[in-house]
Amino acid sequence: MDWKYLLTSFDGRINRGKFWAGIGVFIVIGIIAFILDAILGTRVTTASGAQIGIIGILFALASIYFAIALYAKRWHDRNKSGWWTLIGFVPVIGGIWLLVELGILEGTRGANQYGSDPLA
Protein backbone atom coordinates (compact mmCIF):
# COMPACT_ATOMS: atom_id res chain seq x y z
CA MET A 1 0.00 0.00 0.00
CA ASP A 2 1.39 3.41 -0.87
CA TRP A 3 0.85 6.68 1.02
CA LYS A 4 -1.36 8.09 -1.73
CA TYR A 5 -3.83 5.23 -1.23
CA LEU A 6 -3.55 5.48 2.55
CA LEU A 7 -4.46 9.15 2.68
CA THR A 8 -6.78 9.65 -0.30
CA SER A 9 -8.94 6.57 -0.80
CA PHE A 10 -12.04 5.75 1.23
CA ASP A 11 -12.02 2.10 0.07
CA GLY A 12 -10.55 -0.92 1.77
CA ARG A 13 -9.16 -1.59 5.22
CA ILE A 14 -6.03 -0.69 7.17
CA ASN A 15 -4.68 -2.12 10.39
CA ARG A 16 -3.72 -0.22 13.54
CA GLY A 17 -0.09 0.10 12.46
CA LYS A 18 -0.94 1.90 9.24
CA PHE A 19 -3.48 4.03 11.09
CA TRP A 20 -0.87 5.21 13.60
CA ALA A 21 1.64 5.73 10.79
CA GLY A 22 -0.87 8.03 9.07
CA ILE A 23 -1.43 9.92 12.32
CA GLY A 24 2.36 10.24 12.63
CA VAL A 25 2.50 11.79 9.15
CA PHE A 26 -0.08 14.40 10.22
CA ILE A 27 1.92 15.22 13.35
CA VAL A 28 5.22 15.58 11.50
CA ILE A 29 3.73 17.77 8.77
CA GLY A 30 1.96 19.86 11.43
CA ILE A 31 5.27 20.46 13.21
CA ILE A 32 6.90 21.41 9.90
CA ALA A 33 4.03 23.85 9.19
CA PHE A 34 4.49 25.38 12.67
CA ILE A 35 8.23 25.80 12.09
CA LEU A 36 7.67 27.30 8.62
CA ASP A 37 5.18 29.78 10.07
CA ALA A 38 7.79 30.82 12.65
CA ILE A 39 10.63 31.10 10.11
CA LEU A 40 8.62 32.91 7.42
CA GLY A 41 6.77 35.17 9.84
CA THR A 42 3.37 34.10 8.55
CA ARG A 43 1.66 34.23 11.91
CA VAL A 44 -1.37 36.42 12.46
CA THR A 45 -2.46 37.72 15.85
CA THR A 46 -6.16 37.27 16.58
CA ALA A 47 -8.36 39.66 18.53
CA SER A 48 -7.82 37.56 21.64
CA GLY A 49 -4.05 37.87 21.29
CA ALA A 50 -3.42 34.31 20.13
CA GLN A 51 -1.11 33.77 17.18
CA ILE A 52 -2.22 31.56 14.30
CA GLY A 53 0.05 30.49 11.46
CA ILE A 54 -1.27 30.82 7.92
CA ILE A 55 0.60 27.70 6.72
CA GLY A 56 -0.70 25.79 9.75
CA ILE A 57 -4.26 26.81 8.95
CA LEU A 58 -3.91 25.71 5.34
CA PHE A 59 -2.44 22.37 6.44
CA ALA A 60 -5.24 21.85 8.96
CA LEU A 61 -7.93 22.51 6.36
CA ALA A 62 -6.28 20.20 3.81
CA SER A 63 -5.76 17.44 6.36
CA ILE A 64 -9.48 17.15 7.13
CA TYR A 65 -10.07 15.18 3.95
CA PHE A 66 -7.03 12.96 4.50
CA ALA A 67 -7.95 12.26 8.12
CA ILE A 68 -11.50 11.26 7.20
CA ALA A 69 -10.12 8.89 4.54
CA LEU A 70 -7.78 7.36 7.12
CA TYR A 71 -10.57 7.02 9.69
CA ALA A 72 -12.97 5.47 7.14
CA LYS A 73 -10.51 2.71 6.25
CA ARG A 74 -9.88 2.00 9.91
CA TRP A 75 -13.64 1.83 10.62
CA HIS A 76 -13.90 -0.60 7.70
CA ASP A 77 -11.33 -2.80 9.40
CA ARG A 78 -13.62 -2.81 12.44
CA ASN A 79 -16.47 -3.86 10.06
CA LYS A 80 -18.31 -0.56 10.49
CA SER A 81 -19.24 2.22 8.11
CA GLY A 82 -16.93 5.20 7.72
CA TRP A 83 -19.87 7.34 8.85
CA TRP A 84 -18.97 6.30 12.40
CA THR A 85 -16.35 9.07 12.19
CA LEU A 86 -19.20 11.45 13.08
CA ILE A 87 -19.15 10.01 16.61
CA GLY A 88 -16.24 12.41 17.14
CA PHE A 89 -18.72 15.30 17.28
CA VAL A 90 -20.18 13.97 20.54
CA PRO A 91 -18.52 16.02 23.31
CA VAL A 92 -15.91 14.19 25.41
CA ILE A 93 -17.07 10.62 24.81
CA GLY A 94 -16.79 10.94 21.01
CA GLY A 95 -13.04 11.53 21.05
CA ILE A 96 -12.50 8.73 23.53
CA TRP A 97 -14.64 6.40 21.41
CA LEU A 98 -12.62 7.25 18.28
CA LEU A 99 -9.34 6.63 20.09
CA VAL A 100 -10.45 3.28 21.48
CA GLU A 101 -12.16 1.97 18.32
CA LEU A 102 -9.60 3.15 15.77
CA GLY A 103 -6.36 3.22 17.68
CA ILE A 104 -6.60 0.43 20.24
CA LEU A 105 -9.09 -2.29 19.28
CA GLU A 106 -8.15 -5.02 16.84
CA GLY A 107 -9.83 -5.16 13.44
CA THR A 108 -12.17 -7.88 12.24
CA ARG A 109 -10.30 -11.11 11.57
CA GLY A 110 -10.68 -12.43 8.07
CA ALA A 111 -12.48 -10.82 5.19
CA ASN A 112 -15.50 -8.62 5.77
CA GLN A 113 -17.79 -6.58 3.52
CA TYR A 114 -15.08 -3.93 3.07
CA GLY A 115 -12.28 -6.21 1.89
CA SER A 116 -9.73 -8.77 2.92
CA ASP A 117 -7.91 -8.81 6.25
CA PRO A 118 -4.99 -6.33 6.04
CA LEU A 119 -2.92 -8.58 8.30
CA ALA A 120 -3.49 -11.73 6.23
mmCIF file of N, CA, C and O in Angstrom, residues 1-15 18-19 65-82 85 102 112 114 118:
data_model
loop_
_atom_site.group_PDB
_atom_site.id
_atom_site.type_symbol
_atom_site.label_atom_id
_atom_site.label_comp_id
_atom_site.label_asym_id
_atom_site.label_seq_id
_atom_site.Cartn_x
_atom_site.Cartn_y
_atom_site.Cartn_z
ATOM 1 N N MET A 1 0.852 -1.183 0.000
ATOM 2 C CA MET A 1 0.000 0.000 0.000
ATOM 3 C C MET A 1 0.891 1.236 0.000
ATOM 4 O O MET A 1 1.829 1.330 0.772
ATOM 5 N N ASP A 2 0.601 2.200 -0.855
ATOM 6 C CA ASP A 2 1.392 3.415 -0.869
ATOM 7 C C ASP A 2 0.673 4.520 -0.093
ATOM 8 O O ASP A 2 -0.496 4.412 0.256
ATOM 9 N N TRP A 3 1.399 5.585 0.199
ATOM 10 C CA TRP A 3 0.849 6.678 1.021
ATOM 11 C C TRP A 3 -0.315 7.378 0.335
ATOM 12 O O TRP A 3 -1.225 7.850 0.987
ATOM 13 N N LYS A 4 -0.260 7.448 -1.006
ATOM 14 C CA LYS A 4 -1.362 8.089 -1.729
ATOM 15 C C LYS A 4 -2.667 7.356 -1.438
ATOM 16 O O LYS A 4 -3.683 7.968 -1.144
ATOM 17 N N TYR A 5 -2.636 6.030 -1.525
ATOM 18 C CA TYR A 5 -3.831 5.233 -1.232
ATOM 19 C C TYR A 5 -4.239 5.399 0.224
ATOM 20 O O TYR A 5 -5.408 5.542 0.538
ATOM 21 N N LEU A 6 -3.263 5.395 1.126
ATOM 22 C CA LEU A 6 -3.547 5.477 2.549
ATOM 23 C C LEU A 6 -4.287 6.757 2.903
ATOM 24 O O LEU A 6 -5.215 6.748 3.703
ATOM 25 N N LEU A 7 -3.907 7.859 2.285
ATOM 26 C CA LEU A 7 -4.460 9.154 2.685
ATOM 27 C C LEU A 7 -5.526 9.713 1.749
ATOM 28 O O LEU A 7 -6.102 10.747 2.049
ATOM 29 N N THR A 8 -5.809 9.072 0.622
ATOM 30 C CA THR A 8 -6.784 9.652 -0.297
ATOM 31 C C THR A 8 -7.979 8.770 -0.601
ATOM 32 O O THR A 8 -9.016 9.270 -1.000
ATOM 33 N N SER A 9 -7.859 7.477 -0.443
ATOM 34 C CA SER A 9 -8.944 6.572 -0.797
ATOM 35 C C SER A 9 -9.824 6.271 0.416
ATOM 36 O O SER A 9 -9.343 6.178 1.541
ATOM 37 N N PHE A 10 -11.106 6.111 0.167
ATOM 38 C CA PHE A 10 -12.042 5.745 1.227
ATOM 39 C C PHE A 10 -12.380 4.260 1.169
ATOM 40 O O PHE A 10 -13.221 3.788 1.909
ATOM 41 N N ASP A 11 -11.737 3.520 0.276
ATOM 42 C CA ASP A 11 -12.023 2.098 0.075
ATOM 43 C C ASP A 11 -11.003 1.236 0.805
ATOM 44 O O ASP A 11 -9.850 1.612 0.961
ATOM 45 N N GLY A 12 -11.443 0.060 1.201
ATOM 46 C CA GLY A 12 -10.546 -0.919 1.768
ATOM 47 C C GLY A 12 -10.398 -0.805 3.275
ATOM 48 O O GLY A 12 -11.171 -0.120 3.953
ATOM 49 N N ARG A 13 -9.387 -1.497 3.788
ATOM 50 C CA ARG A 13 -9.156 -1.594 5.218
ATOM 51 C C ARG A 13 -7.683 -1.336 5.522
ATOM 52 O O ARG A 13 -6.826 -1.624 4.693
ATOM 53 N N ILE A 14 -7.404 -0.807 6.690
ATOM 54 C CA ILE A 14 -6.034 -0.688 7.169
ATOM 55 C C ILE A 14 -5.990 -1.174 8.615
ATOM 56 O O ILE A 14 -6.977 -1.094 9.342
ATOM 57 N N ASN A 15 -4.836 -1.661 9.018
ATOM 58 C CA ASN A 15 -4.682 -2.121 10.392
ATOM 59 C C ASN A 15 -4.252 -0.970 11.299
ATOM 60 O O ASN A 15 -4.047 0.153 10.838
ATOM 61 N N LYS A 18 -0.831 0.909 10.318
ATOM 62 C CA LYS A 18 -0.939 1.902 9.241
ATOM 63 C C LYS A 18 -1.728 3.123 9.698
ATOM 64 O O LYS A 18 -1.446 4.251 9.291
ATOM 65 N N PHE A 19 -2.721 2.908 10.546
ATOM 66 C CA PHE A 19 -3.478 4.030 11.093
ATOM 67 C C PHE A 19 -2.559 4.961 11.883
ATOM 68 O O PHE A 19 -2.543 6.170 11.656
ATOM 69 N N TYR A 65 -9.726 16.218 4.925
ATOM 70 C CA TYR A 65 -10.068 15.176 3.945
ATOM 71 C C TYR A 65 -9.241 13.920 4.177
ATOM 72 O O TYR A 65 -9.761 12.809 4.203
ATOM 73 N N PHE A 66 -7.927 14.110 4.332
ATOM 74 C CA PHE A 66 -7.031 12.964 4.497
ATOM 75 C C PHE A 66 -7.329 12.202 5.782
ATOM 76 O O PHE A 66 -7.281 10.971 5.812
ATOM 77 N N ALA A 67 -7.635 12.916 6.853
ATOM 78 C CA ALA A 67 -7.951 12.258 8.125
ATOM 79 C C ALA A 67 -9.239 11.449 8.010
ATOM 80 O O ALA A 67 -9.313 10.319 8.511
ATOM 81 N N ILE A 68 -10.236 11.998 7.353
ATOM 82 C CA ILE A 68 -11.498 11.265 7.196
ATOM 83 C C ILE A 68 -11.278 9.996 6.367
ATOM 84 O O ILE A 68 -11.838 8.946 6.669
ATOM 85 N N ALA A 69 -10.436 10.081 5.336
ATOM 86 C CA ALA A 69 -10.116 8.891 4.536
ATOM 87 C C ALA A 69 -9.416 7.842 5.395
ATOM 88 O O ALA A 69 -9.738 6.649 5.331
ATOM 89 N N LEU A 70 -8.489 8.274 6.223
ATOM 90 C CA LEU A 70 -7.777 7.357 7.119
ATOM 91 C C LEU A 70 -8.742 6.719 8.114
ATOM 92 O O LEU A 70 -8.730 5.505 8.325
ATOM 93 N N TYR A 71 -9.591 7.529 8.721
ATOM 94 C CA TYR A 71 -10.574 7.017 9.689
ATOM 95 C C TYR A 71 -11.531 6.028 9.033
ATOM 96 O O TYR A 71 -11.851 4.991 9.615
ATOM 97 N N ALA A 72 -12.001 6.339 7.820
ATOM 98 C CA ALA A 72 -12.968 5.468 7.144
ATOM 99 C C ALA A 72 -12.376 4.078 6.924
ATOM 100 O O ALA A 72 -13.036 3.068 7.183
ATOM 101 N N LYS A 73 -11.128 4.024 6.473
ATOM 102 C CA LYS A 73 -10.511 2.714 6.250
ATOM 103 C C LYS A 73 -10.316 1.955 7.553
ATOM 104 O O LYS A 73 -10.444 0.741 7.594
ATOM 105 N N ARG A 74 -10.038 2.674 8.624
ATOM 106 C CA ARG A 74 -9.878 1.999 9.913
ATOM 107 C C ARG A 74 -11.232 1.501 10.429
ATOM 108 O O ARG A 74 -11.333 0.410 10.980
ATOM 109 N N TRP A 75 -12.297 2.300 10.242
ATOM 110 C CA TRP A 75 -13.643 1.832 10.616
ATOM 111 C C TRP A 75 -13.992 0.589 9.814
ATOM 112 O O TRP A 75 -14.610 -0.346 10.337
ATOM 113 N N HIS A 76 -13.625 0.571 8.539
ATOM 114 C CA HIS A 76 -13.903 -0.598 7.702
ATOM 115 C C HIS A 76 -13.214 -1.830 8.267
ATOM 116 O O HIS A 76 -13.770 -2.925 8.217
ATOM 117 N N ASP A 77 -12.016 -1.660 8.804
ATOM 118 C CA ASP A 77 -11.327 -2.803 9.399
ATOM 119 C C ASP A 77 -12.070 -3.310 10.637
ATOM 120 O O ASP A 77 -12.009 -4.477 10.967
ATOM 121 N N ARG A 78 -12.806 -2.432 11.285
ATOM 122 C CA ARG A 78 -13.620 -2.807 12.443
ATOM 123 C C ARG A 78 -14.999 -3.304 11.997
ATOM 124 O O ARG A 78 -15.867 -3.533 12.811
ATOM 125 N N ASN A 79 -15.209 -3.416 10.670
ATOM 126 C CA ASN A 79 -16.469 -3.858 10.055
ATOM 127 C C ASN A 79 -17.621 -2.895 10.350
ATOM 128 O O ASN A 79 -18.752 -3.295 10.612
ATOM 129 N N LYS A 80 -17.301 -1.602 10.296
ATOM 130 C CA LYS A 80 -18.307 -0.560 10.495
ATOM 131 C C LYS A 80 -18.181 0.457 9.367
ATOM 132 O O LYS A 80 -17.134 0.586 8.743
ATOM 133 N N SER A 81 -19.231 1.196 9.145
ATOM 134 C CA SER A 81 -19.242 2.221 8.115
ATOM 135 C C SER A 81 -18.318 3.382 8.503
ATOM 136 O O SER A 81 -18.163 3.705 9.685
ATOM 137 N N GLY A 82 -17.752 4.024 7.493
ATOM 138 C CA GLY A 82 -16.929 5.204 7.720
ATOM 139 C C GLY A 82 -17.708 6.356 8.343
ATOM 140 O O GLY A 82 -17.123 7.271 8.927
ATOM 141 N N THR A 85 -17.258 7.965 11.881
ATOM 142 C CA THR A 85 -16.355 9.074 12.191
ATOM 143 C C THR A 85 -17.112 10.221 12.845
ATOM 144 O O THR A 85 -16.564 10.952 13.672
ATOM 145 N N LEU A 102 -10.521 3.088 16.903
ATOM 146 C CA LEU A 102 -9.603 3.146 15.774
ATOM 147 C C LEU A 102 -8.156 2.883 16.150
ATOM 148 O O LEU A 102 -7.403 2.293 15.379
ATOM 149 N N ASN A 112 -14.178 -9.130 5.443
ATOM 150 C CA ASN A 112 -15.500 -8.617 5.768
ATOM 151 C C ASN A 112 -16.047 -7.889 4.539
ATOM 152 O O ASN A 112 -15.450 -7.946 3.469
ATOM 153 N N TYR A 114 -15.901 -5.018 3.583
ATOM 154 C CA TYR A 114 -15.079 -3.927 3.075
ATOM 155 C C TYR A 114 -13.759 -4.396 2.449
ATOM 156 O O TYR A 114 -12.998 -3.595 1.928
ATOM 157 N N PRO A 118 -6.264 -6.954 6.375
ATOM 158 C CA PRO A 118 -4.989 -6.331 6.035
ATOM 159 C C PRO A 118 -3.795 -7.034 6.670
ATOM 160 O O PRO A 118 -2.661 -6.838 6.239
#
